[in-house]
Coordinates of C-alpha atoms in Angstrom, one line a residue:
Chain A
M854 CA -21.5 -11.2 -10.3
A855 CA -19.6 -12.2 -7.2
V856 CA -20.0 -10.9 -3.7
E857 CA -17.2 -8.4 -3.0
L858 CA -16.4 -5.8 -0.3
M859 CA -17.6 -2.5 -1.5
K860 CA -17.8 1.0 -0.1
G861 CA -21.4 2.4 -0.2
N862 CA -20.7 5.4 -2.4
V863 CA -18.8 3.2 -4.9
A864 CA -21.5 0.6 -4.8
L865 CA -24.2 3.3 -5.6
A866 CA -22.1 4.5 -8.5
E867 CA -21.4 1.0 -10.0
A868 CA -25.1 0.0 -9.4
A869 CA -26.2 3.0 -11.5
I870 CA -23.7 2.0 -14.2
C871 CA -25.2 -1.5 -14.2
A872 CA -28.7 0.1 -14.5
G873 CA -27.6 1.8 -17.7
V874 CA -27.0 5.4 -16.6
Q875 CA -25.6 7.2 -19.6
A876 CA -24.9 10.6 -18.1
Y877 CA -23.6 11.6 -14.7
F878 CA -23.1 15.2 -13.6
G879 CA -21.9 16.2 -10.1
Y880 CA -20.0 18.4 -7.8
P881 CA -17.7 17.3 -5.0
I882 CA -19.2 17.3 -1.5
T883 CA -18.4 15.1 1.5
P884 CA -19.6 12.5 2.3
Q885 CA -20.6 11.5 -1.2
T886 CA -17.5 12.4 -3.2
E887 CA -16.3 8.8 -3.8
L888 CA -19.5 8.4 -5.9
L889 CA -18.4 11.3 -8.2
E890 CA -14.8 10.0 -8.3
H891 CA -15.9 6.5 -9.3
M892 CA -18.0 8.0 -12.1
A893 CA -15.1 10.2 -13.2
K894 CA -13.1 7.0 -13.9
R895 CA -15.8 4.6 -15.1
M896 CA -18.1 6.7 -17.3
P897 CA -15.4 7.7 -19.8
E898 CA -14.1 4.1 -19.9
L899 CA -17.6 3.0 -21.0
G900 CA -18.0 5.8 -23.5
R901 CA -20.7 7.5 -21.3
A902 CA -21.0 11.1 -20.3
F903 CA -19.3 12.5 -17.1
V904 CA -19.0 16.2 -16.3
Q905 CA -17.8 17.7 -13.1
A906 CA -20.1 20.7 -12.9
E907 CA -19.3 24.2 -11.6
S908 CA -22.0 23.9 -8.9
E909 CA -24.9 21.7 -7.8
V910 CA -27.2 24.1 -9.6
A911 CA -25.4 23.5 -12.9
A912 CA -25.2 19.7 -12.2
I913 CA -29.0 19.3 -11.8
N914 CA -29.6 21.4 -14.9
M915 CA -27.2 19.2 -16.9
V916 CA -29.1 16.2 -15.6
Y917 CA -32.3 17.9 -16.7
G918 CA -30.8 18.4 -20.2
A919 CA -29.6 14.8 -20.6
A920 CA -32.9 13.5 -19.2
C921 CA -34.7 15.6 -21.9
A922 CA -32.7 13.8 -24.5
G923 CA -34.2 10.5 -23.3
V924 CA -31.2 8.8 -21.6
R925 CA -30.8 7.6 -18.0
A926 CA -29.2 10.5 -16.2
M927 CA -28.3 11.1 -12.6
T928 CA -26.4 13.3 -10.1
S929 CA -25.4 12.8 -6.5
S930 CA -24.8 15.2 -3.6
S931 CA -25.1 15.7 0.1
S932 CA -27.5 17.9 2.1
P933 CA -26.2 21.4 1.3
G934 CA -25.8 20.5 -2.3
I935 CA -29.3 19.1 -2.4
S936 CA -30.6 22.4 -1.2
L937 CA -29.0 24.0 -4.2
M938 CA -30.6 21.5 -6.6
Q939 CA -34.1 22.3 -5.5
E940 CA -34.7 24.6 -8.5
G941 CA -33.9 21.8 -10.9
F942 CA -36.0 19.3 -9.0
S943 CA -39.0 21.4 -9.5
Y944 CA -38.5 21.9 -13.2
I945 CA -37.8 18.2 -13.7
A946 CA -41.0 17.2 -11.9
A947 CA -43.1 19.8 -13.7
S948 CA -41.8 18.7 -17.2
E949 CA -42.0 15.0 -16.3
V950 CA -38.6 13.8 -17.3
P951 CA -37.1 10.8 -15.5
C952 CA -33.9 11.1 -13.5
V953 CA -32.3 9.8 -10.3
V954 CA -30.6 11.8 -7.6
V955 CA -28.6 10.3 -4.7
D956 CA -28.5 12.3 -1.4
V957 CA -25.8 11.0 1.0
M958 CA -27.2 13.1 4.0
R959 CA -25.0 14.9 6.5
G960 CA -25.5 17.0 9.6
G961 CA -27.3 20.3 9.2
P962 CA -28.6 23.0 9.1
G963 CA -26.2 25.3 7.3
L964 CA -22.8 24.0 6.5
G965 CA -23.3 21.7 9.4
N966 CA -20.8 18.9 9.4
I967 CA -19.9 15.8 7.4
Q968 CA -21.1 13.2 9.8
P969 CA -24.1 11.0 9.0
S970 CA -27.6 12.4 9.4
Q971 CA -31.2 12.0 8.3
S972 CA -32.2 15.6 8.5
D973 CA -33.2 15.9 4.9
Y974 CA -36.4 13.9 5.3
F975 CA -38.6 17.0 5.1
Q976 CA -36.6 18.4 2.2
L977 CA -36.9 15.2 0.2
T978 CA -40.4 14.1 1.0
R979 CA -42.3 17.3 1.5
S980 CA -41.2 19.8 -1.0
A981 CA -38.2 18.9 -3.1
G982 CA -38.4 22.3 -4.8
H983 CA -41.3 24.8 -5.2
G984 CA -44.7 23.8 -6.4
D985 CA -47.2 21.1 -5.6
Y986 CA -45.7 17.6 -5.9
H987 CA -43.7 14.9 -4.2
A988 CA -40.7 13.0 -5.6
I989 CA -40.3 9.3 -5.0
A990 CA -37.7 8.6 -2.2
L991 CA -36.0 5.3 -1.6
A992 CA -34.0 4.7 1.6
P993 CA -31.5 1.8 1.8
A994 CA -30.2 0.5 5.1
S995 CA -27.2 -1.4 3.8
V996 CA -24.7 -1.4 0.9
Q997 CA -26.6 -4.3 -0.7
E998 CA -29.9 -2.5 -0.4
A999 CA -28.3 0.6 -1.8
I1000 CA -27.3 -1.4 -4.9
D1001 CA -30.8 -2.9 -5.3
L1002 CA -32.6 0.4 -4.8
M1003 CA -30.4 2.1 -7.4
G1004 CA -31.8 -0.2 -10.1
L1005 CA -35.3 0.2 -8.8
A1006 CA -34.9 4.0 -8.8
F1007 CA -34.1 4.1 -12.5
D1008 CA -37.0 1.7 -13.3
L1009 CA -39.4 3.9 -11.3
A1010 CA -38.1 7.1 -12.9
D1011 CA -38.6 5.7 -16.4
K1012 CA -42.0 4.1 -15.6
Y1013 CA -43.5 7.3 -14.1
R1014 CA -41.4 9.9 -15.9
H1015 CA -40.5 11.3 -12.5
L1016 CA -37.8 12.4 -10.1
V1017 CA -36.5 9.6 -7.8
F1018 CA -34.2 10.1 -4.8
V1019 CA -32.0 7.4 -3.3
V1020 CA -31.7 8.6 0.3
A1021 CA -28.6 7.4 2.0
D1022 CA -26.6 8.9 4.8
G1023 CA -22.9 9.4 5.5
L1024 CA -22.7 6.0 7.2
I1025 CA -24.0 4.0 4.2
G1026 CA -22.0 6.1 1.9
Q1027 CA -18.7 5.6 3.7
M1028 CA -19.0 2.0 5.1
M1029 CA -17.7 -1.1 3.4
E1030 CA -19.8 -4.3 3.3
P1031 CA -19.9 -7.4 1.2
A1032 CA -22.4 -6.9 -1.6
E1033 CA -23.2 -8.2 -5.0
L1034 CA -23.8 -6.1 -8.1
P1035 CA -26.5 -7.0 -10.7
P1036 CA -25.6 -7.9 -14.3
M1037 CA -24.9 -5.0 -16.6
Q1038 CA -28.0 -3.8 -18.4
P1039 CA -27.8 -3.1 -22.1
I1040 CA -28.2 0.6 -23.1
T1041 CA -31.4 1.1 -25.0
R1042 CA -33.0 4.1 -26.6
R1043 CA -35.9 5.3 -24.5
H1044 CA -38.8 7.7 -24.8
D1045 CA -38.8 8.3 -28.5
D1046 CA -42.3 9.6 -28.2
W1047 CA -41.3 12.8 -26.2
A1048 CA -37.5 13.0 -26.0
L1049 CA -35.5 15.8 -27.7
T1050 CA -33.5 14.2 -30.4
G1051 CA -34.2 16.4 -33.4
A1052 CA -37.5 16.9 -35.3
D1053 CA -36.6 14.5 -38.1
G1054 CA -39.7 13.3 -39.9
R1055 CA -41.9 14.4 -37.1
A1056 CA -43.3 17.5 -35.4
P1057 CA -41.0 19.2 -32.9
H1058 CA -41.0 17.9 -29.3
V1059 CA -41.1 20.6 -26.7
I1060 CA -40.2 20.2 -23.0
T1061 CA -41.3 23.1 -20.8
S1062 CA -42.6 23.7 -17.3
L1063 CA -44.2 27.0 -18.4
Q1064 CA -48.0 27.2 -18.4
L1065 CA -49.0 30.9 -18.3
N1066 CA -52.7 30.2 -18.5
A1067 CA -54.0 29.3 -15.0
P1068 CA -56.5 26.6 -16.1
D1069 CA -53.8 25.0 -18.2
L1070 CA -51.4 24.9 -15.2
E1071 CA -54.2 23.6 -13.0
A1072 CA -54.8 20.8 -15.6
L1073 CA -51.0 20.0 -15.5
N1074 CA -51.1 19.8 -11.7
Q1075 CA -54.1 17.6 -11.8
R1076 CA -52.4 15.3 -14.3
L1077 CA -49.3 15.2 -12.0
Q1078 CA -51.5 14.5 -9.0
A1079 CA -53.2 11.6 -10.8
K1080 CA -49.8 10.1 -11.5
L1081 CA -48.7 10.6 -7.9
R1082 CA -51.9 9.0 -6.6
I1083 CA -51.0 5.9 -8.6
I1084 CA -47.5 5.9 -7.2
H1085 CA -48.9 6.4 -3.7
D1086 CA -51.3 3.5 -4.1
T1087 CA -48.9 1.0 -5.7
E1088 CA -45.3 1.8 -4.7
Q1089 CA -45.3 1.8 -0.9
R1090 CA -42.4 -0.4 0.3
S1091 CA -41.3 -1.4 3.7
T1092 CA -39.7 -4.3 5.6
E1093 CA -40.5 -5.5 9.1
M1094 CA -39.2 -7.9 11.7
L1095 CA -40.8 -9.6 14.8
T1096 CA -44.0 -7.6 14.3
D1097 CA -46.5 -10.6 14.5
D1098 CA -47.1 -10.4 18.2
A1099 CA -45.5 -7.1 18.9
Q1100 CA -47.1 -4.7 21.4
L1101 CA -44.5 -2.0 20.6
V1102 CA -43.1 -1.4 17.1
V1103 CA -40.0 0.7 16.5
V1104 CA -40.1 2.6 13.3
G1105 CA -36.9 3.8 11.7
F1106 CA -35.6 4.2 8.1
G1107 CA -32.1 3.7 6.7
T1108 CA -29.2 3.6 9.2
A1109 CA -31.5 4.5 12.2
G1110 CA -33.7 1.5 11.3
R1111 CA -30.7 -0.8 11.1
I1112 CA -29.3 0.3 14.4
A1113 CA -32.8 -0.1 15.9
Q1114 CA -32.8 -3.7 14.7
T1115 CA -30.0 -4.6 17.1
A1116 CA -31.9 -2.9 20.0
V1117 CA -35.2 -4.7 19.1
Q1118 CA -33.4 -8.0 19.1
Q1119 CA -31.9 -7.2 22.5
A1120 CA -35.4 -6.3 23.8
R1121 CA -36.8 -9.6 22.5
R1122 CA -34.0 -11.5 24.4
E1123 CA -35.3 -9.7 27.5
G1124 CA -38.8 -11.0 26.8
M1125 CA -40.3 -7.8 25.5
K1126 CA -42.8 -8.1 22.6
V1127 CA -41.1 -5.6 20.4
G1128 CA -40.9 -5.4 16.6
L1129 CA -39.3 -3.3 13.9
F1130 CA -40.9 -1.5 10.9
R1131 CA -38.5 0.0 8.4
P1132 CA -39.9 2.2 5.6
I1133 CA -38.1 1.7 2.3
T1134 CA -40.1 4.2 0.4
L1135 CA -40.1 7.5 2.3
W1136 CA -42.5 8.9 -0.3
P1137 CA -44.8 7.3 -0.8
F1138 CA -44.7 6.6 2.9
P1139 CA -45.8 2.9 3.6
E1140 CA -48.8 4.1 5.5
K1141 CA -51.1 1.2 4.5
R1142 CA -49.0 -1.4 6.4
L1143 CA -48.2 1.0 9.3
S1144 CA -51.9 1.8 9.6
A1145 CA -52.7 -1.9 9.8
L1146 CA -50.0 -2.3 12.5
A1147 CA -51.6 0.6 14.5
D1148 CA -54.7 -1.7 14.9
Q1149 CA -52.5 -4.3 16.6
V1150 CA -49.8 -2.5 18.7
S1151 CA -50.0 -0.4 21.8
A1152 CA -47.5 2.2 20.7
F1153 CA -44.9 3.2 18.1
L1154 CA -41.4 4.4 18.9
V1155 CA -39.9 6.4 16.1
V1156 CA -36.1 6.5 15.9
E1157 CA -34.4 9.0 13.6
M1158 CA -31.1 10.7 13.2
N1159 CA -32.7 14.1 13.4
T1160 CA -35.0 15.8 15.8
G1161 CA -38.2 14.2 14.6
Q1162 CA -39.3 14.4 10.9
M1163 CA -40.6 11.1 9.8
I1164 CA -42.6 10.9 13.0
E1165 CA -45.1 13.2 11.4
D1166 CA -45.9 10.5 8.8
V1167 CA -46.0 7.8 11.4
R1168 CA -48.5 9.9 13.4
L1169 CA -50.6 10.4 10.3
A1170 CA -50.6 6.6 9.6
A1171 CA -51.3 5.8 13.2
G1172 CA -54.3 8.1 13.0
G1173 CA -54.4 8.8 16.7
Q1174 CA -55.1 5.2 17.5
V1175 CA -51.9 4.7 19.6
P1176 CA -49.2 6.9 21.1
V1177 CA -46.3 7.7 18.8
T1178 CA -43.1 8.6 20.7
F1179 CA -39.7 9.6 19.6
Y1180 CA -36.0 9.0 20.1
G1181 CA -33.4 10.7 18.0
R1182 CA -29.9 12.0 17.8
T1183 CA -28.9 14.8 15.5
G1184 CA -26.1 16.9 14.3
G1185 CA -24.2 14.0 12.9
V1186 CA -24.4 11.9 16.2
V1187 CA -25.2 8.3 15.4
P1188 CA -27.1 6.5 18.1
V1189 CA -25.8 3.3 19.5
P1190 CA -28.1 0.3 20.0
E1191 CA -27.9 0.6 23.8
E1192 CA -29.6 4.0 23.9
I1193 CA -32.3 2.9 21.6
Y1194 CA -32.7 -0.2 23.8
D1195 CA -33.1 2.0 26.8
A1196 CA -35.8 4.0 25.1
I1197 CA -37.6 0.8 24.1
R1198 CA -37.4 -0.6 27.7
D1199 CA -38.7 2.7 29.3
L1200 CA -41.6 2.9 26.9
Y1201 CA -42.4 -0.8 27.2
R1202 CA -42.5 -0.6 31.0
K1203 CA -44.9 2.3 30.7
L1204 CA -47.1 0.3 28.5
Q1205 CA -47.1 -2.7 30.9
S1206 CA -48.2 -0.5 33.8
R1207 CA -51.3 0.7 31.8
P1208 CA -54.5 -1.3 31.5
A1209 CA -54.3 -3.7 28.4
R1210 CA -55.8 -2.5 25.1
E1211 CA -59.2 -4.0 24.3
Chain B
M569 CA -51.5 38.5 -79.6
T570 CA -50.1 35.9 -77.2
I571 CA -49.1 36.6 -73.7
S572 CA -46.1 34.7 -72.5
A573 CA -46.2 33.3 -69.0
V574 CA -44.6 35.5 -66.5
E575 CA -41.8 33.8 -64.8
E576 CA -42.2 34.0 -61.0
K577 CA -39.4 33.4 -58.6
V578 CA -39.6 33.2 -54.9
V579 CA -37.2 35.7 -53.4
Y580 CA -38.4 35.8 -49.8
Q581 CA -40.3 33.4 -47.6
R582 CA -40.5 32.0 -44.1
P583 CA -37.6 29.7 -43.3
E584 CA -38.6 26.2 -42.5
S585 CA -36.9 26.5 -39.2
L586 CA -39.4 29.2 -38.2
S587 CA -42.9 28.1 -37.2
D588 CA -45.8 29.8 -39.0
V589 CA -47.2 31.6 -35.9
P590 CA -47.4 35.2 -34.8
T591 CA -44.9 36.1 -32.1
H592 CA -45.7 37.9 -28.8
Y593 CA -42.9 40.4 -29.2
C594 CA -43.6 44.1 -29.0
P595 CA -43.7 46.2 -32.1
G596 CA -40.1 47.3 -33.0
C597 CA -38.4 44.6 -30.9
T598 CA -35.5 43.0 -32.7
H599 CA -36.0 39.5 -31.2
G600 CA -38.0 38.7 -34.4
I601 CA -35.0 39.6 -36.6
A602 CA -32.7 37.5 -34.5
H603 CA -35.1 34.6 -34.6
R604 CA -35.3 34.8 -38.4
L605 CA -31.5 35.0 -38.8
V606 CA -31.0 31.9 -36.7
A607 CA -33.7 30.1 -38.6
E608 CA -32.3 31.1 -42.0
V609 CA -28.9 29.8 -40.9
L610 CA -30.3 26.5 -39.7
D611 CA -32.1 26.1 -43.1
E612 CA -29.0 27.0 -45.1
L613 CA -26.9 24.5 -43.1
G614 CA -29.5 21.9 -43.5
V615 CA -29.5 21.0 -39.8
R616 CA -33.1 21.8 -38.7
E617 CA -34.0 18.1 -38.3
R618 CA -31.1 17.5 -35.9
T619 CA -31.2 20.8 -34.0
I620 CA -32.2 21.2 -30.3
G621 CA -32.8 24.7 -29.0
I622 CA -32.9 25.8 -25.4
A623 CA -35.1 28.9 -24.6
P624 CA -34.3 31.0 -21.6
V625 CA -36.4 32.8 -19.0
G626 CA -37.2 36.3 -20.2
C627 CA -38.9 37.8 -23.2
S628 CA -37.7 34.9 -25.4
V629 CA -39.1 32.3 -23.1
F630 CA -41.5 31.3 -25.9
A631 CA -38.8 30.9 -28.5
Y632 CA -39.8 27.2 -28.5
K633 CA -43.0 28.2 -30.1
Y634 CA -41.3 30.1 -32.9
F635 CA -38.4 27.8 -33.8
N636 CA -39.6 24.8 -35.7
V637 CA -37.1 22.5 -33.9
D638 CA -37.0 20.3 -30.8
S639 CA -36.9 22.6 -27.8
A640 CA -36.7 22.9 -24.1
V641 CA -37.1 25.9 -21.7
A642 CA -34.4 26.1 -19.1
A643 CA -34.7 27.6 -15.6
H644 CA -33.5 31.2 -15.5
G645 CA -29.8 31.3 -16.6
R646 CA -29.4 27.6 -16.8
A647 CA -29.6 27.1 -20.5
P648 CA -25.9 26.4 -21.0
A649 CA -26.0 23.7 -18.3
M650 CA -29.0 22.1 -20.0
A651 CA -27.4 22.4 -23.4
T652 CA -24.3 20.7 -21.9
G653 CA -26.4 17.8 -20.7
I654 CA -28.0 17.3 -24.1
K655 CA -24.9 17.8 -26.2
R656 CA -22.8 15.4 -24.1
V657 CA -25.3 12.6 -24.7
L658 CA -26.2 13.5 -28.3
P659 CA -22.9 14.9 -29.7
D660 CA -24.1 14.6 -33.3
R661 CA -27.0 17.0 -32.8
V662 CA -26.8 20.8 -33.2
V663 CA -27.5 22.4 -29.8
F664 CA -28.0 26.1 -29.2
T665 CA -29.1 28.4 -26.4
Y666 CA -30.9 31.6 -27.0
Q667 CA -30.6 33.9 -24.0
G668 CA -31.2 37.5 -22.9
D669 CA -28.9 39.7 -20.8
G670 CA -30.5 39.1 -17.4
D671 CA -30.5 35.4 -18.1
L672 CA -27.0 35.1 -19.4
A673 CA -25.1 38.0 -17.8
A674 CA -26.7 38.0 -14.3
I675 CA -28.3 34.9 -12.9
G676 CA -26.7 32.6 -15.4
L677 CA -23.2 34.0 -15.4
A678 CA -21.6 30.9 -13.8
E679 CA -23.3 28.6 -16.2
I680 CA -22.3 30.5 -19.4
V681 CA -18.7 31.1 -18.2
H682 CA -18.2 27.4 -17.3
A683 CA -19.9 26.1 -20.5
A684 CA -17.6 28.4 -22.4
T685 CA -14.4 27.5 -20.5
R686 CA -15.1 23.8 -20.9
G687 CA -15.3 24.5 -24.6
E688 CA -18.7 22.9 -24.8
N689 CA -19.5 22.3 -28.5
I690 CA -22.6 24.4 -28.4
T691 CA -23.8 27.7 -29.9
T692 CA -25.1 30.6 -27.8
I693 CA -27.2 33.5 -29.2
F694 CA -27.0 36.3 -26.7
I695 CA -29.5 39.1 -27.0
N696 CA -28.3 42.3 -25.3
N697 CA -30.9 45.0 -25.0
A698 CA -29.6 46.6 -21.8
I699 CA -32.7 45.9 -19.8
Y700 CA -35.0 43.3 -18.2
G701 CA -37.8 43.3 -20.8
M702 CA -40.3 40.7 -19.6
T703 CA -40.5 41.9 -16.0
G704 CA -41.1 45.5 -17.2
G705 CA -37.9 47.3 -17.6
Q706 CA -35.6 46.9 -14.7
M707 CA -31.8 47.5 -14.6
A708 CA -29.8 44.6 -16.3
P709 CA -26.1 43.9 -15.9
T710 CA -25.8 45.4 -19.3
T711 CA -27.8 48.6 -18.6
L712 CA -25.7 51.6 -19.6
P713 CA -24.4 54.2 -17.1
G714 CA -27.1 56.9 -16.6
Q715 CA -29.8 54.7 -18.3
H716 CA -33.2 55.1 -16.7
T717 CA -34.9 51.9 -15.8
T718 CA -37.7 51.1 -13.2
S719 CA -35.0 49.9 -10.7
S720 CA -32.6 52.7 -11.5
P721 CA -35.1 55.5 -11.7
G722 CA -32.6 58.3 -11.5
G723 CA -30.4 56.7 -14.2
R724 CA -27.9 53.9 -13.5
D725 CA -25.5 55.3 -10.9
I726 CA -22.2 53.5 -11.3
E727 CA -21.1 54.5 -7.8
I728 CA -23.9 52.4 -6.4
T729 CA -24.4 49.7 -9.1
G730 CA -21.0 49.3 -10.7
F731 CA -20.5 49.0 -14.4
P732 CA -22.2 47.2 -17.3
V733 CA -20.8 43.8 -18.2
R734 CA -19.2 43.3 -21.6
M735 CA -19.9 39.6 -22.1
A736 CA -18.2 39.1 -25.5
E737 CA -15.0 40.5 -24.2
L738 CA -15.3 38.4 -21.0
L739 CA -15.9 35.1 -22.7
A740 CA -13.3 35.8 -25.4
G741 CA -10.7 35.9 -22.6
L742 CA -11.4 32.3 -21.8
T743 CA -9.1 29.7 -23.5
G744 CA -12.0 27.4 -24.0
T745 CA -13.9 29.6 -26.5
A746 CA -13.6 29.1 -30.2
Y747 CA -15.6 31.9 -31.7
V748 CA -17.0 35.0 -29.9
A749 CA -18.4 38.0 -31.8
R750 CA -20.6 41.0 -31.1
R751 CA -23.0 42.3 -33.8
S752 CA -26.0 44.6 -33.8
L753 CA -29.5 44.5 -35.3
H754 CA -30.0 48.3 -35.8
N755 CA -29.7 48.5 -39.5
V756 CA -29.7 46.3 -42.6
K757 CA -25.9 46.4 -43.0
E758 CA -25.4 45.2 -39.4
I759 CA -28.2 42.7 -39.7
N760 CA -26.4 41.1 -42.7
R761 CA -23.1 41.1 -40.7
A762 CA -25.0 39.5 -37.8
K763 CA -26.3 36.7 -40.0
K764 CA -22.7 35.9 -41.1
A765 CA -21.6 35.7 -37.5
I766 CA -24.5 33.5 -36.6
R767 CA -23.6 31.2 -39.5
T768 CA -20.0 31.1 -38.4
A769 CA -21.1 30.2 -34.8
F770 CA -23.1 27.3 -36.0
E771 CA -20.4 26.2 -38.4
T772 CA -18.0 26.2 -35.5
Q773 CA -20.2 23.7 -33.7
L774 CA -20.7 21.6 -36.9
A775 CA -16.9 21.4 -37.3
G776 CA -16.6 20.3 -33.6
L777 CA -14.4 23.3 -32.8
G778 CA -16.0 24.2 -29.5
F779 CA -18.0 27.0 -27.8
A780 CA -19.3 29.8 -30.0
M781 CA -21.3 32.9 -29.0
V782 CA -22.7 35.8 -30.9
E783 CA -23.9 38.7 -28.9
L784 CA -26.5 40.8 -30.6
L785 CA -27.3 44.4 -29.6
S786 CA -31.1 44.5 -29.7
S787 CA -33.8 47.1 -29.2
C788 CA -36.5 47.4 -26.5
P789 CA -38.7 50.3 -27.6
T790 CA -41.3 49.5 -25.0
N791 CA -39.0 49.6 -21.9
W792 CA -36.7 52.3 -23.3
H793 CA -39.8 54.4 -23.9
L794 CA -38.8 55.2 -27.5
S795 CA -40.4 54.7 -30.9
P796 CA -39.0 51.8 -32.9
P797 CA -36.9 54.0 -35.2
E798 CA -35.7 56.0 -32.2
A799 CA -34.8 52.8 -30.4
L800 CA -32.6 51.6 -33.4
Q801 CA -30.9 55.0 -33.4
W802 CA -30.3 54.6 -29.6
I803 CA -28.5 51.4 -30.2
E804 CA -26.2 53.1 -32.7
D805 CA -25.7 56.3 -30.6
Y806 CA -25.3 54.8 -27.1
M807 CA -24.9 51.0 -27.1
V808 CA -22.4 50.5 -29.9
P809 CA -19.9 53.0 -28.4
Y810 CA -20.0 51.0 -25.1
Y811 CA -20.3 47.6 -26.8
P812 CA -18.1 47.8 -29.9
L813 CA -19.0 45.5 -32.8
S814 CA -16.2 43.1 -33.5
D815 CA -14.9 39.5 -33.6
Y816 CA -13.4 39.1 -30.1
K817 CA -12.2 35.5 -30.5
V818 CA -11.6 33.6 -33.7
I819 CA -9.4 30.5 -33.2
E820 CA -7.4 29.5 -36.3
P821 CA -9.6 26.7 -37.4
V822 CA -12.6 29.0 -37.3
Q823 CA -10.7 31.6 -39.4
D824 CA -10.2 28.8 -42.0
L825 CA -14.0 28.2 -41.9
M826 CA -14.7 31.8 -42.5
K827 CA -12.4 31.9 -45.5
R828 CA -14.3 29.2 -47.2

């Protein structure tokens, strides 16, 4: 495949098609609608399933159905629509069927606005639906990374029979960048050992999240947690820049991390020992690497397009070893590199005026 | 004297599409009859091995234990959306939902209306017993005016709660539906008529003609506080007049099916 100029939402859709998605169900909502529109054209062309659902509630339950049939299935939405899908997320996680959900986040709470935001961090990493579990959440910072993570999302969903979010924001969804798609994967039958395909020559398969007997439900939860522990231990992903000798590390995911990169480079030109840490998995949060960095640096500066959500995970990873400070814009306001640079410079000066860390 | 062997013939047995397990349904509840009719039809059509059933939330949440087919349990009201997802990726399978009145006519109204209007090629068995059974007898969208329930203790007051929903009539009004009928399970004659309708509903799907639903008036002696025979009589006396038994939508190709 050649490098071409692609809009983020279209790239996400086409990357899912390349990854072998066989069923897409969705409902229009800005700023992700181009994803649905691209699927409306492409999926029927390829003989794959596309339904514009009557609501996000219906869309996620259609995904649940198709996923129960053992095919790669997905939906996409934006923050208010993701709130409506919470019911389905919980059932999908409980019954351990794989599926992928794209959230192109916008400003909230409520109807909010249609500008880029990262205010769904809690919603996606803490409790994507009722119950006692975490979903996997992958956060790209460019159109190319959105494409790459889309393929990974389907692989992780299948590998762990779990719900995987691709967490973008309105900026990544709407912007155009040069990017390259992967080769088209062949469609293969999956999950013959549990999928609902008809009890022909075998005992019936049943997919349910219902366990009325408390010890049975506890056992199901323990099994889920054992799986999540493996994911937690093996799937943490992050990227970093200029951290080797950094005294101050800026932590930001997705678009905020990308804007912070420019600010960090500016600070380096000014002679400040500043680095950037960008989580790619929001859950599992890349705490192992961040915890190691906490042994080295004097402080973290968390930058988010919300009022401070991921900062809780950074604090947990830092374990009280170093100060964790915050700079954020919210409500659809996208920070410019200069204001992040100012926050870096102010914190860095404060650190310089303190006695050096032993 | 020689005794000739007595010729024995099986005249009645459990359909293969029903699992050999006791159900949890209350004595006198007609869910068991509805299950058996669906299972007999699946057997007769020879489609058990390629059938996928979707159970609802409500009294029939355990339907997956009783139907000997691949099954899933949907979230409350979402069975038609789940069935849509399955049928769209496995169009050669037989997909049906089995839903109660709270599930289908209250919380799942959007899902059933839109599955029907899309003409999804699925079959829905709708059990209307005018009450929320599993949660202990609350007012359903199908509860009759004046009917006593735990959440309409003085009898359903239409001034406050509005009117019961007639689902068969509502769905029949949608262009997307192929076959919509209401039957009852209160006596043998009606049970036999119900089975024919269920068969037509599945044949509609097999012929690829689109959405089919059979609404079945069903008894709930426990929450109606009636004996099983009184409950059957209550269906005839009170439910049938409000919910007339009829074919509400039979598109022409389905009429041809029924003639065969």
